[in-house]
Short mmCIF file of C-alpha atoms in Angstrom, two decimals:
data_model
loop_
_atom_site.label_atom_id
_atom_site.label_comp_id
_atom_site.label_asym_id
_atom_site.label_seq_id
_atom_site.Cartn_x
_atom_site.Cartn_y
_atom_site.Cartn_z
CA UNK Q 145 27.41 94.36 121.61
CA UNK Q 146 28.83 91.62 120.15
CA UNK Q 147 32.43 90.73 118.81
CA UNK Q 148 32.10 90.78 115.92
CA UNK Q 149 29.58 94.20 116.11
CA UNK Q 150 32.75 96.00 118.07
CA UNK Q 151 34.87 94.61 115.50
CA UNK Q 152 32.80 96.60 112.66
CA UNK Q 153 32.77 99.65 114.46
CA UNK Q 154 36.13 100.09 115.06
CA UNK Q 155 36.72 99.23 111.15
CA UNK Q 156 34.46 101.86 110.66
CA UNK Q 157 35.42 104.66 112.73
CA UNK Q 158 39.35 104.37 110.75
CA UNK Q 159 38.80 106.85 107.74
CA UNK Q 160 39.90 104.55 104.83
CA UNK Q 161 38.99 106.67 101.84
CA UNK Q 162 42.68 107.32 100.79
CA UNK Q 163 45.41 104.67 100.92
CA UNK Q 164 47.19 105.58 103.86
CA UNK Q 165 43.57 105.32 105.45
CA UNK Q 166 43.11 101.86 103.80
CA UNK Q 167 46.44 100.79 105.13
CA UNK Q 168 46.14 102.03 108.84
CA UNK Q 169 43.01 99.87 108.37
CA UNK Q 170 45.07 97.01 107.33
CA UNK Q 171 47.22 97.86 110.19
CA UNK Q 172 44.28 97.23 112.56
CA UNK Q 173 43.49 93.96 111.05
CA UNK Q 174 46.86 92.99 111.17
CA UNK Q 175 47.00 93.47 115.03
CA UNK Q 176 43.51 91.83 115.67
CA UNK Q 177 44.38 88.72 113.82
CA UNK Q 178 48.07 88.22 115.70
CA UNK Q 179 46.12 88.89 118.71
CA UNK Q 180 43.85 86.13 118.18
CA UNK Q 181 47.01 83.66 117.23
CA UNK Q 182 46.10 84.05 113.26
CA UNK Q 183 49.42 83.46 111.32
CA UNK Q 184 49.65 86.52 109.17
CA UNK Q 185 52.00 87.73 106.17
CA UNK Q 186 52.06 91.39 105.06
CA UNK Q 187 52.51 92.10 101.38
CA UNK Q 188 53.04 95.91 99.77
CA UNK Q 189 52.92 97.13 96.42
CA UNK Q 190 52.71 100.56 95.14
CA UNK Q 191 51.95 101.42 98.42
CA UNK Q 192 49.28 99.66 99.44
CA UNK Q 193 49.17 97.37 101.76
CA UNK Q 194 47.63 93.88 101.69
CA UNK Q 195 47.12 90.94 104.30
CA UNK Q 196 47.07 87.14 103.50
CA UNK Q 197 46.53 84.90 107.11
CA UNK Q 198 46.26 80.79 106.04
CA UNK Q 199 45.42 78.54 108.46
CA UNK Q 200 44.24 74.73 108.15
CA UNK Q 201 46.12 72.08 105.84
CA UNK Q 202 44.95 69.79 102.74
CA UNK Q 203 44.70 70.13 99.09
CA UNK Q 204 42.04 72.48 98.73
CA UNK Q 205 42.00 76.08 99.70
CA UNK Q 206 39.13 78.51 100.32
CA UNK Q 207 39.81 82.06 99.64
CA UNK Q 208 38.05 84.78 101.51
CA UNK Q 209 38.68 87.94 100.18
CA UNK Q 210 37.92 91.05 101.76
CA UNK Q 211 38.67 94.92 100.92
CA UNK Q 212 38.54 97.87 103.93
CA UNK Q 213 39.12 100.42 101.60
CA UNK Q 214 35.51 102.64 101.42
CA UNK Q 215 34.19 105.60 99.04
CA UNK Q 216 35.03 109.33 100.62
CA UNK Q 217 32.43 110.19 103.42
CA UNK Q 218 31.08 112.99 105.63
CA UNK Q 219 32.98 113.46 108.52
CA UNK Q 220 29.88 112.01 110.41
CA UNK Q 221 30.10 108.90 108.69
CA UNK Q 222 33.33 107.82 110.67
CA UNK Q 223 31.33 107.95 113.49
CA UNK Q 224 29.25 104.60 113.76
CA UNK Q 225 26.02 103.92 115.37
CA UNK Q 226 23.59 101.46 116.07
CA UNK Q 227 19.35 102.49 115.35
CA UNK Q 228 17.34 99.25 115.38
CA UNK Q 229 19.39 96.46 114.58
CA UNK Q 230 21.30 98.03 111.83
CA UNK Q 231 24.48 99.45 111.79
CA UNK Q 232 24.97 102.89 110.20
CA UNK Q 233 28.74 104.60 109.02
CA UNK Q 234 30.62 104.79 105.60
CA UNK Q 235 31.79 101.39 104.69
CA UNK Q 236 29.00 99.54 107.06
CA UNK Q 237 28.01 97.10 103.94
CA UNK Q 238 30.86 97.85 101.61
CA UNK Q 239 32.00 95.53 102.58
CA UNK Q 240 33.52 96.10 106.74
CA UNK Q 241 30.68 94.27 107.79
CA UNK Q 242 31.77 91.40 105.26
CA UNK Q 243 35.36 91.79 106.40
CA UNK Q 244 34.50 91.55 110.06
CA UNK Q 245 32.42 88.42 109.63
CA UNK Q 246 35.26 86.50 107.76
CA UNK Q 247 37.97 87.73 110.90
CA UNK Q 248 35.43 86.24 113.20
CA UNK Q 249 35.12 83.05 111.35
CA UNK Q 250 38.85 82.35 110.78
CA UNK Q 251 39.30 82.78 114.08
CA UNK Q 252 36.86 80.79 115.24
CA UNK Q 253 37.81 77.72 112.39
CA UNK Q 254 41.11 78.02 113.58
CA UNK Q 255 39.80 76.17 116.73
CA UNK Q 256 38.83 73.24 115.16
CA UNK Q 257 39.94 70.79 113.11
CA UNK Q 258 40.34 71.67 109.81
CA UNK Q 259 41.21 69.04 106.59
CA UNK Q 260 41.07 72.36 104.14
CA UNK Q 261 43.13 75.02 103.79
CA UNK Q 262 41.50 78.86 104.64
CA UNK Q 263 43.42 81.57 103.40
CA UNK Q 264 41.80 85.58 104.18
CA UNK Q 265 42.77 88.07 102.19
CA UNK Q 266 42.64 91.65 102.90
CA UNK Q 267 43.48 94.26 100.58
CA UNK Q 268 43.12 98.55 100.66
CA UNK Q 269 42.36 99.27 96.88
CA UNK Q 270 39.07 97.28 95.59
CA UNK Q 271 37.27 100.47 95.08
CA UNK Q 272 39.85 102.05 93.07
CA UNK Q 273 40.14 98.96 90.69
CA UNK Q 274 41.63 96.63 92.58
CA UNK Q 275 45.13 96.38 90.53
CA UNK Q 276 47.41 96.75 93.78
CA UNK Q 277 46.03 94.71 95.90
CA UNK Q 278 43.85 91.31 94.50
CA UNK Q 279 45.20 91.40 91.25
CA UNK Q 280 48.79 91.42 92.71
CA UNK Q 281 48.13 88.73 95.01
CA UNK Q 282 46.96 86.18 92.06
CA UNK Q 283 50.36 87.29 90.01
CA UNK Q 284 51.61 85.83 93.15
CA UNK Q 285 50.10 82.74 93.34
CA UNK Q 286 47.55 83.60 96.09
CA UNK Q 287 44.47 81.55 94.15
CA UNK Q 288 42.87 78.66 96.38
CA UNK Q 289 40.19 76.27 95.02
CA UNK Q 290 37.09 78.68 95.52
CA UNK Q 291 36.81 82.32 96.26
CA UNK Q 292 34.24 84.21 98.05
CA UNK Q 293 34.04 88.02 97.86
CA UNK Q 294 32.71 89.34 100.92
CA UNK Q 295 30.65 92.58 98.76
CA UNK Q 296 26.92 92.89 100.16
CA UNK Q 297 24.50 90.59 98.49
CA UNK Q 298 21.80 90.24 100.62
CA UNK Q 299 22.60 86.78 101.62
CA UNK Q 300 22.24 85.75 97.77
CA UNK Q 301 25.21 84.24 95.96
CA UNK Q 302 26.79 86.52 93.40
CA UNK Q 303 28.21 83.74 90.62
CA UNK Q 304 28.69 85.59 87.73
CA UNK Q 305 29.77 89.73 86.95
CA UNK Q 306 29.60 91.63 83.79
CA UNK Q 307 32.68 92.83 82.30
CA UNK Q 308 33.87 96.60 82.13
CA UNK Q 309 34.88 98.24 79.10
CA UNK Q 310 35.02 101.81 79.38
CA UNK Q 311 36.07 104.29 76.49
CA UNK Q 312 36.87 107.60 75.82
CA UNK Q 313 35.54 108.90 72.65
CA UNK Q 314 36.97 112.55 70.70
CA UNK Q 315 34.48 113.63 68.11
CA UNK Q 316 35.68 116.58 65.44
CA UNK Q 317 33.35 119.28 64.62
CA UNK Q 318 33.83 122.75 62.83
CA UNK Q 319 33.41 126.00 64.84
CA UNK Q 320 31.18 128.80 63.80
CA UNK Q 321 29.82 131.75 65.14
CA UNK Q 322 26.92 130.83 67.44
CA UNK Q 323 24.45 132.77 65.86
CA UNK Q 324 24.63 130.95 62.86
CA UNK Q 325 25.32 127.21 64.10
CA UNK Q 326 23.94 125.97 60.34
CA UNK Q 327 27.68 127.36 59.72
CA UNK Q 328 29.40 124.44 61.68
CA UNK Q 329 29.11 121.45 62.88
CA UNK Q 330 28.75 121.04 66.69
CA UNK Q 331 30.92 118.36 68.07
CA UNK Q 332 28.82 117.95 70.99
CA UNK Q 333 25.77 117.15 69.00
CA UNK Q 334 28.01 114.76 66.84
CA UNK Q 335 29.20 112.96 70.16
CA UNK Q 336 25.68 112.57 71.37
CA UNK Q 337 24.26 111.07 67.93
CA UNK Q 338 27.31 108.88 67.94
CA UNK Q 339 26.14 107.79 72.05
CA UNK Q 340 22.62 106.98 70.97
CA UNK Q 341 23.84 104.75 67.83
CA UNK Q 342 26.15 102.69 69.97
CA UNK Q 343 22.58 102.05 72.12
CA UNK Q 344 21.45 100.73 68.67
CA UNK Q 345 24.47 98.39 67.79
CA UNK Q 346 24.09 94.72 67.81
CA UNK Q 347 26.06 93.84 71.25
CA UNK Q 348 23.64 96.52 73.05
CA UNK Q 349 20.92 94.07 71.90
CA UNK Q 350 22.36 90.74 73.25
CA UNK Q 351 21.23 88.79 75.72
CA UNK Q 352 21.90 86.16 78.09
CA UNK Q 353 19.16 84.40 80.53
CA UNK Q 354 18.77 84.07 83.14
CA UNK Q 355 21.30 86.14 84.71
CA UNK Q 356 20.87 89.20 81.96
CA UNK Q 357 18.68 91.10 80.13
CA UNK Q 358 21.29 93.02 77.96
CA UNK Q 359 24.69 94.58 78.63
CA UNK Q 360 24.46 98.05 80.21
CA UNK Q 361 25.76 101.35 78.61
CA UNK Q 362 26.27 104.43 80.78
CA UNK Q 363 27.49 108.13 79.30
CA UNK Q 364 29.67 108.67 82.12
CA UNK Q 365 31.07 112.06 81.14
CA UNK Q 366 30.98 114.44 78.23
CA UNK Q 367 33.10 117.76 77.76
CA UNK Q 368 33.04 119.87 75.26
CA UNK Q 369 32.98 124.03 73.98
CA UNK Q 370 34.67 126.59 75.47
CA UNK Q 371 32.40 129.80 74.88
CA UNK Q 372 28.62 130.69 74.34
CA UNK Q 373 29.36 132.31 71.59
CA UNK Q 374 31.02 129.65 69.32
CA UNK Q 375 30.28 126.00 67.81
CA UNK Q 376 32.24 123.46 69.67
CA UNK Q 377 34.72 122.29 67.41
CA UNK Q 378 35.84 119.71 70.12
CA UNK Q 379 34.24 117.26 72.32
CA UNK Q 380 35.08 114.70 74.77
CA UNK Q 381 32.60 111.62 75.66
CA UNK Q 382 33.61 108.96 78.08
CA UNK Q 383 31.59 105.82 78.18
CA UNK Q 384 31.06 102.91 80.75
CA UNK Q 385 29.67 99.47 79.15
CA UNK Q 386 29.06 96.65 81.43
CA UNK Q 387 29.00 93.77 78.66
CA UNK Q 388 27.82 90.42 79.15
CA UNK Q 389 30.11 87.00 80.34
CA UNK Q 390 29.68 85.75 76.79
CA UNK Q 391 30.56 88.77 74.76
CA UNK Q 392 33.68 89.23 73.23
CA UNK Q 393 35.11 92.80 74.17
CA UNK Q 394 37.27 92.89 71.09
CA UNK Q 395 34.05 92.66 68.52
CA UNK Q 396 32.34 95.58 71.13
CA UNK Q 397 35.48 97.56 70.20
CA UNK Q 398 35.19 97.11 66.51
CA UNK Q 399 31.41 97.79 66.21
CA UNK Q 400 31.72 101.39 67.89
CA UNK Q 401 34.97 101.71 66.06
CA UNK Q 402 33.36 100.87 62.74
CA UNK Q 403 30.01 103.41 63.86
CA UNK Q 404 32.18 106.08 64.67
CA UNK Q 405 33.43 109.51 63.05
CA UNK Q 406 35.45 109.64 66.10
CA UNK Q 407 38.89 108.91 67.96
CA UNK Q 408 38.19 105.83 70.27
CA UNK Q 409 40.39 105.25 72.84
CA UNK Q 410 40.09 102.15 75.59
CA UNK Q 411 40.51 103.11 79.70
CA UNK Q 412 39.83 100.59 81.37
CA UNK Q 413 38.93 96.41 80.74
CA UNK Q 414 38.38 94.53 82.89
CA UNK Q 415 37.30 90.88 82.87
CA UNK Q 416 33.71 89.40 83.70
CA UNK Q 417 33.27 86.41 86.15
CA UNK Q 418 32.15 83.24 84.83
CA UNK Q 419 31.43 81.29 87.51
CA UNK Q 420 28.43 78.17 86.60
CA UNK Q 421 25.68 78.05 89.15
CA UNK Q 422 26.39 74.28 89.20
CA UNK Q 423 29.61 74.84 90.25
CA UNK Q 424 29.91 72.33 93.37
CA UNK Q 425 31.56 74.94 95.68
CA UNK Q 426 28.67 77.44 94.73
CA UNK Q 427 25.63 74.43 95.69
CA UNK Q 428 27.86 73.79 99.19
CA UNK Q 429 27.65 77.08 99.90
CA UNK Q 430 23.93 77.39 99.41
CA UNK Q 431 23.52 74.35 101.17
CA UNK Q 432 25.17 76.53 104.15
CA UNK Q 433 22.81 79.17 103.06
CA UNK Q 434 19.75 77.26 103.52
CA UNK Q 435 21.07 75.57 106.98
CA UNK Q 436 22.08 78.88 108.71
CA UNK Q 437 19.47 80.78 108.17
CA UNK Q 438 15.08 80.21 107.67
CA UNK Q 439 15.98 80.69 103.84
CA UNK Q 440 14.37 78.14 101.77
CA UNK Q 441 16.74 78.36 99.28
CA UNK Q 442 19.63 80.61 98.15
CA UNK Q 443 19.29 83.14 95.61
CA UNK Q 444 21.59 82.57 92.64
CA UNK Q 445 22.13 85.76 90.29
CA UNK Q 446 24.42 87.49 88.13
CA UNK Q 447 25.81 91.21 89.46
CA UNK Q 448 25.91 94.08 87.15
CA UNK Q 449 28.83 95.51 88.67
CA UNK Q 450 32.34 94.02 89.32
CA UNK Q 451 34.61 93.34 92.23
CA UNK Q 452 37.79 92.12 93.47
CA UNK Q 453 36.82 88.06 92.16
CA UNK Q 454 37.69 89.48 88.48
CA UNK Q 455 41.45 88.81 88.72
CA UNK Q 456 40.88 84.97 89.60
CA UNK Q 457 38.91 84.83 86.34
CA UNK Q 458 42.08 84.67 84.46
CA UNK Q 459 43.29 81.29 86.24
CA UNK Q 460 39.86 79.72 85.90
CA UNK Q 461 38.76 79.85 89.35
CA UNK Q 462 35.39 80.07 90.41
CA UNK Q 463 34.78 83.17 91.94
CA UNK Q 464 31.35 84.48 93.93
CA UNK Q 465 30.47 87.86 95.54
CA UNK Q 466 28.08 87.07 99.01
CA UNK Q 467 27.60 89.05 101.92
CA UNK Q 468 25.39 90.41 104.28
CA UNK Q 469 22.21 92.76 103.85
CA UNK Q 470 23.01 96.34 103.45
CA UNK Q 471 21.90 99.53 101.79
CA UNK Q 472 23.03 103.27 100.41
CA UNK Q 473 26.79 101.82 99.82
CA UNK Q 474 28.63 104.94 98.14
CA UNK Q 475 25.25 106.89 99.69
CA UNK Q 476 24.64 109.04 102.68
CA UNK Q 477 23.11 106.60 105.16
CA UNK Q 478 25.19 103.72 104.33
CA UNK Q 479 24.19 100.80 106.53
CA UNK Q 480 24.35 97.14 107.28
CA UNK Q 481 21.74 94.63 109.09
CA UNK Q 482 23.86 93.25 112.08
CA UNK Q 483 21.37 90.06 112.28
CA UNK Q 484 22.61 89.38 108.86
CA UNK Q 485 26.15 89.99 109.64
CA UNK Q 486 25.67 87.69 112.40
CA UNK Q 487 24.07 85.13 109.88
CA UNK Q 488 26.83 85.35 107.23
CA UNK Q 489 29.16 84.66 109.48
CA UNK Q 490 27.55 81.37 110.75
CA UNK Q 491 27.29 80.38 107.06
CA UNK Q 492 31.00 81.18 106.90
CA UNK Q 493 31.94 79.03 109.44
CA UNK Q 494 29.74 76.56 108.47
CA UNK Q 495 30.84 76.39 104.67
CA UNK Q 496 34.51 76.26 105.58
CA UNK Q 497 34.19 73.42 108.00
CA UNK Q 498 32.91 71.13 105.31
CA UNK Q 499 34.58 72.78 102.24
CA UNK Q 500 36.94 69.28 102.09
CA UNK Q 501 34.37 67.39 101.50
CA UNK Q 502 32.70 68.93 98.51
CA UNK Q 503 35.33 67.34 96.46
CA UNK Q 504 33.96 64.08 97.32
CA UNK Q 505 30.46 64.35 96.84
CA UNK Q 506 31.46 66.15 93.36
CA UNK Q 507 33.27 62.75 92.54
CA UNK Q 508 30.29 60.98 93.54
CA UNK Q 509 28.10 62.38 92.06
CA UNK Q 510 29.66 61.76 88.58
#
């Protein structure tokens, strides 16, 4: 087993589903990286706790950016094992293998000599939205030049995200005895119509190639009626829209405002990530993709979902999810290919030991 293979299991064998989990898991990383003579500073807010560990020196900084918080497991799923190459346990792709890897690569760029600056970041609360632990660290300056999200990508590079807008919706109905419903008017049915002509609105329809088809629209929850008996004179419908990086989330607003009979009420925005596939940083890295491994070329795409590289939209600095291969994150057999792990941390290594000089060949190639 290699280093960085005992590294992952240990990660995964600390429960980090709750945040004093996530933060003995911070613990651990804190002690592996002073071990290893990593300079490392310990933040807390809220709670949770978050590690930052810089090493190198120059004008440019490279941000990796790593969460150890997981998604509740079986008991079982603590336990790690290793079947064929592949790596099974609750947090296996999201994202401890992608963690591991970027330990092992600071510590090994820390032997060289390095004309960049590379700062790790660790944080315990990505999977709960993030707001503790990234999003505090960019209030606080914590930025760099180019930021790379460790989340499972298959080796491809992750340049843009779709936004989140999710709402909670109150529709008004009139209760009636439920033998004769034609007596009221079911708020229920009157939420569901209103879900099915938000599908229809213009922004549903919107596209933009050749990362997206269309935003996505998700009825997350609905609640509603109290008794057999009766017509459901209240009803509760939350929704989750992904919407595209072009889309303005204040004219998505008005449109289901303006379509709906209802109460709206906004949970949760949160920013898309707008990075341009032309981006130097992002064609250095796939030049790192294409050297480390027998890839011919790396794939470029836009996720659905978000992560932790949200928060560094706001300062206008590119941002990328890429990791290794992995599959059933959030599922039951949660896994990661260790040959990829293995991989993603050579094209680590190599990316960060010539990150200094992408600024050049950007100048000339002006």
């Amino acid at each position: 087993m290699s280093d960085t293979e005992k590294l992952l299991k240990d990660l995964i064998k600390i429960d980090s589903s709750t945040m004093e989990g996530a933060n003995r898991a911070v613990a651990f990383c804190e002690n592996w990286l002073t071990e290893r003579g990593l300079p490392v500073r310990k933040l807390e807010n809220n709670g949770f706790h978050m590690l930052v560990s810089e090493i190198g020196s120059g004008d440019k900084t490279i941000v990796l950016n790593g969460h150890v918080d997981v998604v509740k497991g079986k008991e079982e799923q603590f336990s790690p094992y290793i079947k064929e190459r592949k790596m099974y346990g609750r947090g296996s792709a999201d994202m401890k293998a992608g963690v591991a890897a970027m330990m092992e690569a600071a510590a090994q760029a820390q032997k060289h000599e390095l004309h960049s600056r590379i700062q790790l970041q660790i944080v315990s609360d990505e999977e709960t939205g993030g707001l503790n632990g990234t999003k505090f660290l960019t209030e606080q300056g914590y930025l760099g030049d180019f930021v790379i999200c460790g989340e499972p990508t298959e080796l491809g590079i992750g340049v843009q995200s779709k936004g989140v807008l999710q709402l909670d919706i109150e529709t008004k109905g009139k209760p009636a005895h439920g033998s004769r419903p034609w007596e009221g008017q079911n708020a229920i049915k009157k939420a569901y119509q209103l879900y099915e002509e938000i599908l229809k609105l213009p922004f549903a329809a919107e596209t933009e190639p050749p990362m997206y088809n269309n935003p996505s629209i998700n009825l997350a929850k609905i609640e509603g009626g109290t008794v057999y008996n009766k017509v459901p004179e209240h009803c509760k419908m939350s929704i989750d829209i992904r919407y595209l990086p072009k889309q303005s989330v204040d004219d998505i607003i008005k449109q289901i405002k303006e379509a709906a009979d209802a109460k709206v009420d906004v949970h949760i925005i949160n920013d898309p990530v707008k990075t341009q596939a032309d981006d130097p940083y992002v064609e250095a890295l796939a030049a790192s993709v294409k050297e480390r491994t027998q890839l011919e070329r790396a794939n470029i795409f836009g996720q659905h979902g978000s992560s932790d590289g949200q928060f560094f939209t706001k300062y206008n600095k590119p941002a990328v999810e890429f990791g290794p291969f992995g599959h059933n994150w959030h599922g039951d057999n949660e896994l990661v290919y260790l040959d990829t792990v293995h991989a993603y941390q050579d094209i680590l290594l190599d990316f960060v030991l010539q990150f200094s000089k992408v600024e050049e060949r950007a100048v000339q190639n002006k």
